[in-house]
CSV table of C-alpha atoms in Angstrom, one decimal:
chain,number,residue,atom,x,y,z
J,1,MET,CA,60.6,-45.4,-33.5
J,2,ASN,CA,61.9,-44.3,-30.1
J,3,ALA,CA,61.3,-46.2,-26.8
J,4,ARG,CA,59.2,-44.3,-24.3
J,5,THR,CA,61.1,-43.2,-21.2
J,6,VAL,CA,59.9,-44.5,-17.9
J,7,LYS,CA,59.4,-41.5,-15.6
J,8,HIS,CA,58.3,-43.3,-12.4
J,9,VAL,CA,57.1,-46.7,-11.1
J,10,PHE,CA,54.5,-46.1,-8.4
J,11,PRO,CA,53.3,-48.8,-5.8
J,12,ALA,CA,49.6,-49.3,-5.3
J,13,VAL,CA,48.4,-48.3,-1.8
J,14,ARG,CA,46.6,-50.8,0.5
J,15,GLU,CA,43.1,-49.7,1.4
J,16,ASP,CA,40.9,-52.7,2.2
J,17,ILE,CA,37.2,-52.4,2.0
J,18,ALA,CA,35.6,-54.5,4.8
J,19,ASP,CA,37.1,-58.0,4.4
J,20,LEU,CA,38.0,-57.3,0.7
J,21,GLN,CA,41.7,-56.9,0.3
J,22,THR,CA,42.1,-53.8,-2.0
J,23,TRP,CA,45.1,-51.9,-3.5
J,24,ARG,CA,44.5,-48.6,-5.2
J,25,ALA,CA,46.8,-47.7,-8.1
J,26,ILE,CA,45.3,-44.2,-8.7
J,27,PRO,CA,44.8,-41.8,-7.2
J,28,THR,CA,47.5,-42.0,-4.6
J,29,GLN,CA,49.8,-39.7,-2.9
J,30,TYR,CA,52.2,-40.4,-5.8
J,31,ILE,CA,49.9,-39.7,-8.8
J,32,ASP,CA,46.4,-38.2,-9.1
J,33,HIS,CA,45.3,-39.5,-12.5
J,34,LEU,CA,46.6,-40.3,-16.1
J,35,ASP,CA,44.1,-38.4,-18.2
J,36,PRO,CA,41.5,-39.9,-19.1
J,37,PHE,CA,42.3,-42.7,-16.6
J,38,LEU,CA,41.0,-41.7,-13.2
J,39,PHE,CA,41.0,-44.6,-10.8
J,40,LEU,CA,41.9,-48.2,-10.5
J,41,ASN,CA,41.1,-50.5,-7.5
J,42,HIS,CA,42.7,-54.0,-7.4
J,43,HIS,CA,40.7,-56.3,-5.3
J,44,GLY,CA,42.2,-59.7,-4.2
J,45,ARG,CA,43.8,-62.0,-4.9
J,46,GLN,CA,42.1,-63.8,-2.0
J,47,VAL,CA,40.1,-66.9,-1.2
J,48,TYR,CA,36.6,-66.6,0.1
J,49,PRO,CA,35.3,-69.4,2.3
J,50,PRO,CA,31.9,-71.2,1.7
J,51,GLY,CA,29.0,-69.2,3.1
J,52,ASN,CA,30.6,-65.8,2.4
J,53,ARG,CA,29.0,-62.5,1.9
J,54,GLY,CA,30.6,-61.8,-1.4
J,55,LEU,CA,31.5,-58.4,-2.8
J,56,PRO,CA,30.2,-55.5,-0.8
J,57,PHE,CA,29.2,-53.0,-3.6
J,58,GLY,CA,25.4,-52.6,-3.2
J,59,PRO,CA,23.4,-50.2,-5.3
J,60,HIS,CA,25.3,-46.8,-5.8
J,61,PRO,CA,25.1,-44.1,-8.5
J,62,HIS,CA,27.6,-42.8,-11.0
J,63,ARG,CA,27.6,-39.9,-13.5
J,64,GLY,CA,30.3,-38.5,-16.0
J,65,PHE,CA,32.5,-41.5,-16.7
J,66,GLU,CA,32.9,-45.2,-17.5
J,67,THR,CA,33.7,-48.2,-15.4
J,68,VAL,CA,35.7,-51.0,-16.8
J,69,THR,CA,35.8,-54.1,-14.6
J,70,PHE,CA,38.2,-56.9,-15.2
J,71,ILE,CA,37.0,-60.2,-13.4
J,72,LEU,CA,40.3,-62.1,-13.2
J,73,GLU,CA,39.0,-64.8,-10.8
J,74,GLY,CA,35.6,-65.4,-9.2
J,75,ASP,CA,32.6,-63.6,-10.7
J,76,ILE,CA,30.6,-60.4,-10.4
J,77,ALA,CA,26.7,-60.2,-10.6
J,78,HIS,CA,25.8,-56.8,-12.2
J,79,ARG,CA,22.3,-55.2,-12.0
J,80,ASP,CA,21.3,-51.6,-12.8
J,81,ASN,CA,18.2,-49.4,-13.0
J,82,ARG,CA,18.1,-49.7,-16.7
J,83,GLY,CA,17.4,-53.4,-16.5
J,84,HIS,CA,20.8,-54.8,-17.3
J,85,GLU,CA,21.6,-58.0,-15.4
J,86,SER,CA,24.4,-60.5,-15.9
J,87,VAL,CA,26.8,-62.7,-14.0
J,88,ILE,CA,30.3,-62.5,-15.6
J,89,GLY,CA,33.0,-65.1,-14.7
J,90,PRO,CA,36.7,-65.4,-14.8
J,91,GLN,CA,38.6,-63.5,-17.5
J,92,GLY,CA,35.3,-61.6,-18.4
J,93,VAL,CA,34.9,-57.8,-18.6
J,94,GLN,CA,32.1,-55.4,-17.8
J,95,TRP,CA,32.1,-52.1,-19.6
J,96,MET,CA,29.6,-49.5,-18.1
J,97,THR,CA,29.0,-46.1,-19.4
J,98,ALA,CA,27.4,-44.2,-16.6
J,99,GLY,CA,26.9,-41.0,-18.8
J,100,ARG,CA,24.2,-38.9,-17.4
J,101,GLY,CA,23.4,-41.2,-14.6
J,102,LEU,CA,23.2,-44.9,-13.7
J,103,VAL,CA,22.6,-46.8,-10.5
J,104,HIS,CA,24.1,-50.2,-10.3
J,105,SER,CA,25.2,-53.0,-7.9
J,106,GLU,CA,28.3,-55.3,-8.1
J,107,THR,CA,27.9,-58.3,-6.0
J,108,SER,CA,28.9,-61.9,-6.0
J,109,SER,CA,26.6,-64.6,-7.5
J,110,GLU,CA,24.6,-66.7,-5.2
J,111,GLN,CA,26.7,-69.7,-6.2
J,112,PHE,CA,30.0,-67.9,-5.2
J,113,LYS,CA,28.5,-67.0,-1.9
J,114,ARG,CA,27.6,-70.5,-1.3
J,115,THR,CA,30.7,-72.3,-2.3
J,116,GLY,CA,33.5,-69.5,-2.1
J,117,GLY,CA,36.6,-69.6,-4.1
J,118,LEU,CA,39.4,-67.4,-5.5
J,119,LEU,CA,38.5,-63.8,-6.2
J,120,GLU,CA,40.5,-61.1,-8.0
J,121,VAL,CA,39.0,-58.0,-9.6
J,122,LEU,CA,40.4,-54.8,-11.3
J,123,GLN,CA,38.1,-51.9,-11.6
J,124,LEU,CA,39.2,-49.0,-14.0
J,125,TRP,CA,37.5,-45.6,-14.2
J,126,VAL,CA,37.8,-44.0,-17.6
J,127,ASN,CA,36.7,-40.3,-17.8
J,128,LEU,CA,34.3,-38.9,-20.5
J,129,PRO,CA,34.9,-35.6,-22.1
J,130,ALA,CA,32.6,-32.6,-21.5
J,131,ARG,CA,30.6,-33.3,-24.7
J,132,LEU,CA,29.9,-36.8,-23.6
J,133,LYS,CA,29.2,-36.3,-19.8
J,134,MET,CA,25.5,-36.6,-20.2
J,135,THR,CA,25.4,-39.3,-22.9
J,136,GLY,CA,22.9,-42.1,-22.6
J,137,PRO,CA,24.1,-45.0,-20.1
J,138,ARG,CA,24.9,-48.3,-21.5
J,139,TYR,CA,26.2,-51.7,-20.3
J,140,ILE,CA,28.3,-54.4,-22.0
J,141,GLY,CA,29.1,-57.7,-20.3
J,142,LEU,CA,31.7,-60.0,-21.9
J,143,GLN,CA,32.4,-63.6,-20.9
J,144,ALA,CA,36.0,-64.8,-21.5
J,145,ASN,CA,34.9,-66.6,-24.8
J,146,ASP,CA,33.5,-63.2,-26.1
J,147,ILE,CA,37.0,-61.6,-26.0
J,148,PRO,CA,39.6,-62.4,-28.6
J,149,VAL,CA,43.0,-63.6,-27.6
J,150,PHE,CA,46.2,-63.5,-29.6
J,151,ALA,CA,49.5,-65.3,-29.0
J,152,GLU,CA,53.0,-63.7,-29.5
J,153,ASP,CA,56.6,-64.8,-28.9
J,154,ALA,CA,55.8,-68.6,-29.8
J,155,GLY,CA,52.7,-68.5,-27.6
J,156,ARG,CA,54.5,-67.3,-24.6
J,157,ALA,CA,52.7,-63.9,-24.5
J,158,VAL,CA,49.0,-63.9,-24.7
J,159,ILE,CA,47.0,-60.6,-25.4
J,160,GLN,CA,43.3,-60.4,-24.5
J,161,LEU,CA,42.1,-57.5,-26.6
J,162,ILE,CA,39.0,-55.9,-25.0
J,163,SER,CA,38.8,-52.6,-27.0
J,164,GLY,CA,40.8,-50.7,-29.6
J,165,ALA,CA,43.3,-52.2,-32.0
J,166,TRP,CA,46.1,-54.8,-31.9
J,167,GLN,CA,48.0,-54.8,-35.2
J,168,ASP,CA,45.1,-55.4,-37.6
J,169,LYS,CA,42.7,-56.8,-35.1
J,170,ARG,CA,40.1,-55.1,-33.0
J,171,GLY,CA,38.4,-55.6,-29.7
J,172,PRO,CA,34.7,-56.3,-29.2
J,173,VAL,CA,34.0,-53.1,-27.2
J,174,GLN,CA,33.5,-50.0,-29.5
J,175,THR,CA,34.4,-47.2,-27.1
J,176,LEU,CA,33.1,-43.7,-27.3
J,177,THR,CA,36.6,-42.1,-27.0
J,178,ASP,CA,39.0,-44.4,-28.7
J,179,VAL,CA,40.3,-46.2,-25.8
J,180,THR,CA,42.5,-49.3,-26.1
J,181,CYS,CA,42.5,-51.9,-23.3
J,182,MET,CA,44.0,-55.2,-23.1
J,183,THR,CA,45.5,-57.8,-20.6
J,184,LEU,CA,48.9,-59.4,-21.1
J,185,ARG,CA,49.7,-62.8,-19.8
J,186,LEU,CA,53.4,-63.4,-19.9
J,187,GLN,CA,55.4,-66.6,-19.3
J,188,PRO,CA,58.9,-66.1,-17.8
J,189,ASP,CA,61.4,-64.7,-20.2
J,190,SER,CA,58.7,-63.9,-22.8
J,191,VAL,CA,59.3,-60.8,-24.9
J,192,LEU,CA,56.8,-58.4,-26.4
J,193,GLN,CA,57.0,-55.2,-28.5
J,194,LEU,CA,54.1,-52.8,-28.5
J,195,SER,CA,53.6,-49.6,-30.5
J,196,ILE,CA,51.5,-46.8,-28.9
J,197,PRO,CA,51.0,-43.3,-30.4
J,198,ALA,CA,53.3,-40.9,-28.7
J,199,GLY,CA,50.4,-38.5,-27.8
J,200,HIS,CA,48.6,-41.1,-25.9
J,201,ASN,CA,48.6,-41.5,-22.2
J,202,VAL,CA,49.6,-45.1,-21.2
J,203,PHE,CA,48.0,-46.9,-18.2
J,204,PHE,CA,50.4,-49.8,-17.5
J,205,TYR,CA,49.7,-51.8,-14.2
J,206,VAL,CA,51.4,-54.9,-13.2
J,207,VAL,CA,48.8,-57.2,-11.5
J,208,ARG,CA,51.1,-59.9,-10.6
J,209,GLY,CA,54.6,-61.1,-11.4
J,210,GLY,CA,57.3,-58.7,-12.7
J,211,VAL,CA,58.5,-57.2,-15.9
J,212,GLN,CA,61.2,-55.2,-17.5
J,213,VAL,CA,59.6,-52.4,-19.5
J,214,ASN,CA,62.0,-50.3,-21.6
J,215,ARG,CA,64.8,-51.5,-19.3
J,216,GLN,CA,62.8,-50.4,-16.1
J,217,ALA,CA,61.8,-53.2,-13.6
J,218,ALA,CA,58.2,-53.2,-12.4
J,219,GLY,CA,56.8,-55.7,-9.9
J,220,ALA,CA,53.4,-56.8,-8.8
J,221,ARG,CA,50.9,-54.0,-7.9
J,222,HIS,CA,53.0,-51.2,-9.4
J,223,LEU,CA,51.9,-48.6,-11.9
J,224,VAL,CA,54.3,-47.3,-14.6
J,225,ASP,CA,54.2,-43.8,-15.7
J,226,PHE,CA,55.8,-42.9,-19.1
J,227,ALA,CA,57.0,-39.8,-20.9
J,228,HIS,CA,55.6,-38.8,-24.2
J,229,ASP,CA,59.0,-39.2,-26.0
J,230,GLY,CA,58.4,-42.3,-28.1
J,231,GLU,CA,56.0,-44.8,-29.4
J,232,GLN,CA,57.6,-48.2,-28.4
J,233,LEU,CA,57.2,-50.3,-25.3
J,234,GLY,CA,59.6,-53.3,-25.0
J,235,LEU,CA,58.6,-55.9,-22.4
J,236,THR,CA,60.4,-58.9,-20.9
J,237,ALA,CA,58.8,-60.9,-18.3
J,238,THR,CA,61.1,-61.8,-15.4
J,239,GLN,CA,58.5,-64.2,-14.0
J,240,ALA,CA,55.0,-65.4,-14.9
J,241,SER,CA,53.1,-62.1,-15.0
J,242,LEU,CA,49.8,-60.4,-15.7
J,243,VAL,CA,49.6,-56.7,-17.0
J,244,LEU,CA,46.8,-54.4,-17.7
J,245,LEU,CA,47.6,-52.1,-20.5
J,246,CYS,CA,45.3,-49.3,-21.7
J,247,HIS,CA,46.0,-46.2,-23.7
J,248,ALA,CA,44.1,-43.1,-25.0
J,249,ALA,CA,44.5,-39.5,-26.0
J,250,PRO,CA,44.1,-37.1,-23.0
J,251,PHE,CA,41.2,-34.7,-22.9
J,252,GLY,CA,43.1,-31.8,-21.2
J,253,GLU,CA,39.8,-30.7,-19.5
J,254,PRO,CA,39.2,-29.7,-15.8
J,255,ILE,CA,38.4,-32.7,-13.6
J,256,VAL,CA,36.0,-32.2,-10.5
J,257,ALA,CA,35.3,-35.4,-8.7
J,258,HIS,CA,33.0,-36.1,-5.7
J,259,GLY,CA,32.7,-39.7,-4.8
J,260,PRO,CA,30.7,-41.5,-7.6
J,261,PHE,CA,30.4,-38.4,-9.8
J,262,VAL,CA,33.1,-37.0,-12.1
J,263,MET,CA,32.4,-33.7,-13.9
J,264,ASN,CA,34.1,-30.6,-15.2
J,265,THR,CA,32.8,-28.1,-12.6
J,266,GLN,CA,31.7,-27.9,-9.0
J,267,GLU,CA,28.2,-26.7,-10.3
J,268,GLU,CA,27.9,-29.9,-12.3
J,269,ILE,CA,28.8,-31.9,-9.2
J,270,LEU,CA,26.1,-30.2,-7.2
J,271,GLN,CA,23.6,-30.8,-10.0
J,272,ALA,CA,24.5,-34.5,-10.1
J,273,ILE,CA,23.9,-34.8,-6.4
J,274,SER,CA,20.6,-32.9,-6.6
J,275,ASP,CA,19.5,-35.2,-9.6
J,276,TYR,CA,20.3,-38.3,-7.7
J,277,GLN,CA,18.5,-37.3,-4.5
J,278,ALA,CA,15.5,-36.2,-6.5
J,279,GLY,CA,15.3,-39.6,-8.3
J,280,ARG,CA,16.2,-38.4,-11.7
J,281,PHE,CA,18.8,-41.1,-12.5
J,282,GLU,CA,16.4,-42.8,-14.9
J,283,PHE,CA,14.8,-45.2,-12.5
């Protein structure tokens, strides 16, 4: 099997939200999206003092896609208008399908606001195809011990498998559109080989550290864009590193986005706005 060619390595763009340090990997002036991956915000890594206000994401709506939130440090308290409520801690994941409409909040727990501490969060938006835009909403909250981890390279490379398959193993989230998501924790000089279908788009984001991927260097807060000319990714960590790796088949459909809504046409966006303003998001 051939190694995929690295087309570009793009830096994330600094765009803080209040006192929350934030880097956006997509969309930026360099790349709009990687179908079906639409958006990634990287919050932190930063230390919050005791008596802080926590995360600033109060109630807000979504329609037409899924949010996948990786809590690397700290916690997130999730609440939504379908009655889901949880506090997910370090190395946990939230997978929320907005579908036809959901209103949720993502804040810090009362304990985190009292005591403070280290916080780092990734949020990835994954599109839904037209046939699933109006599917029923759902929420899955996973703590670290709910997610399997597998060691490679004599334990120097650790894979946390959230969804999809790794060799003969599968992650706990059964996705609607066959999306594979994992995190890779790599010790310096560790080596890892991965095989990904050539037709899939790859979302490869270096959270921290630095790696060589198919002989191309990529440092912290950089997104790697690959061609579709092979199935192999060869990684060597040049320092202790954390990588978010996801892949899926592209939909090839029109994307029309407006704030928290992602649909296929402008008319569907206007309908989403109307439905939300009229209180039709399943309160």
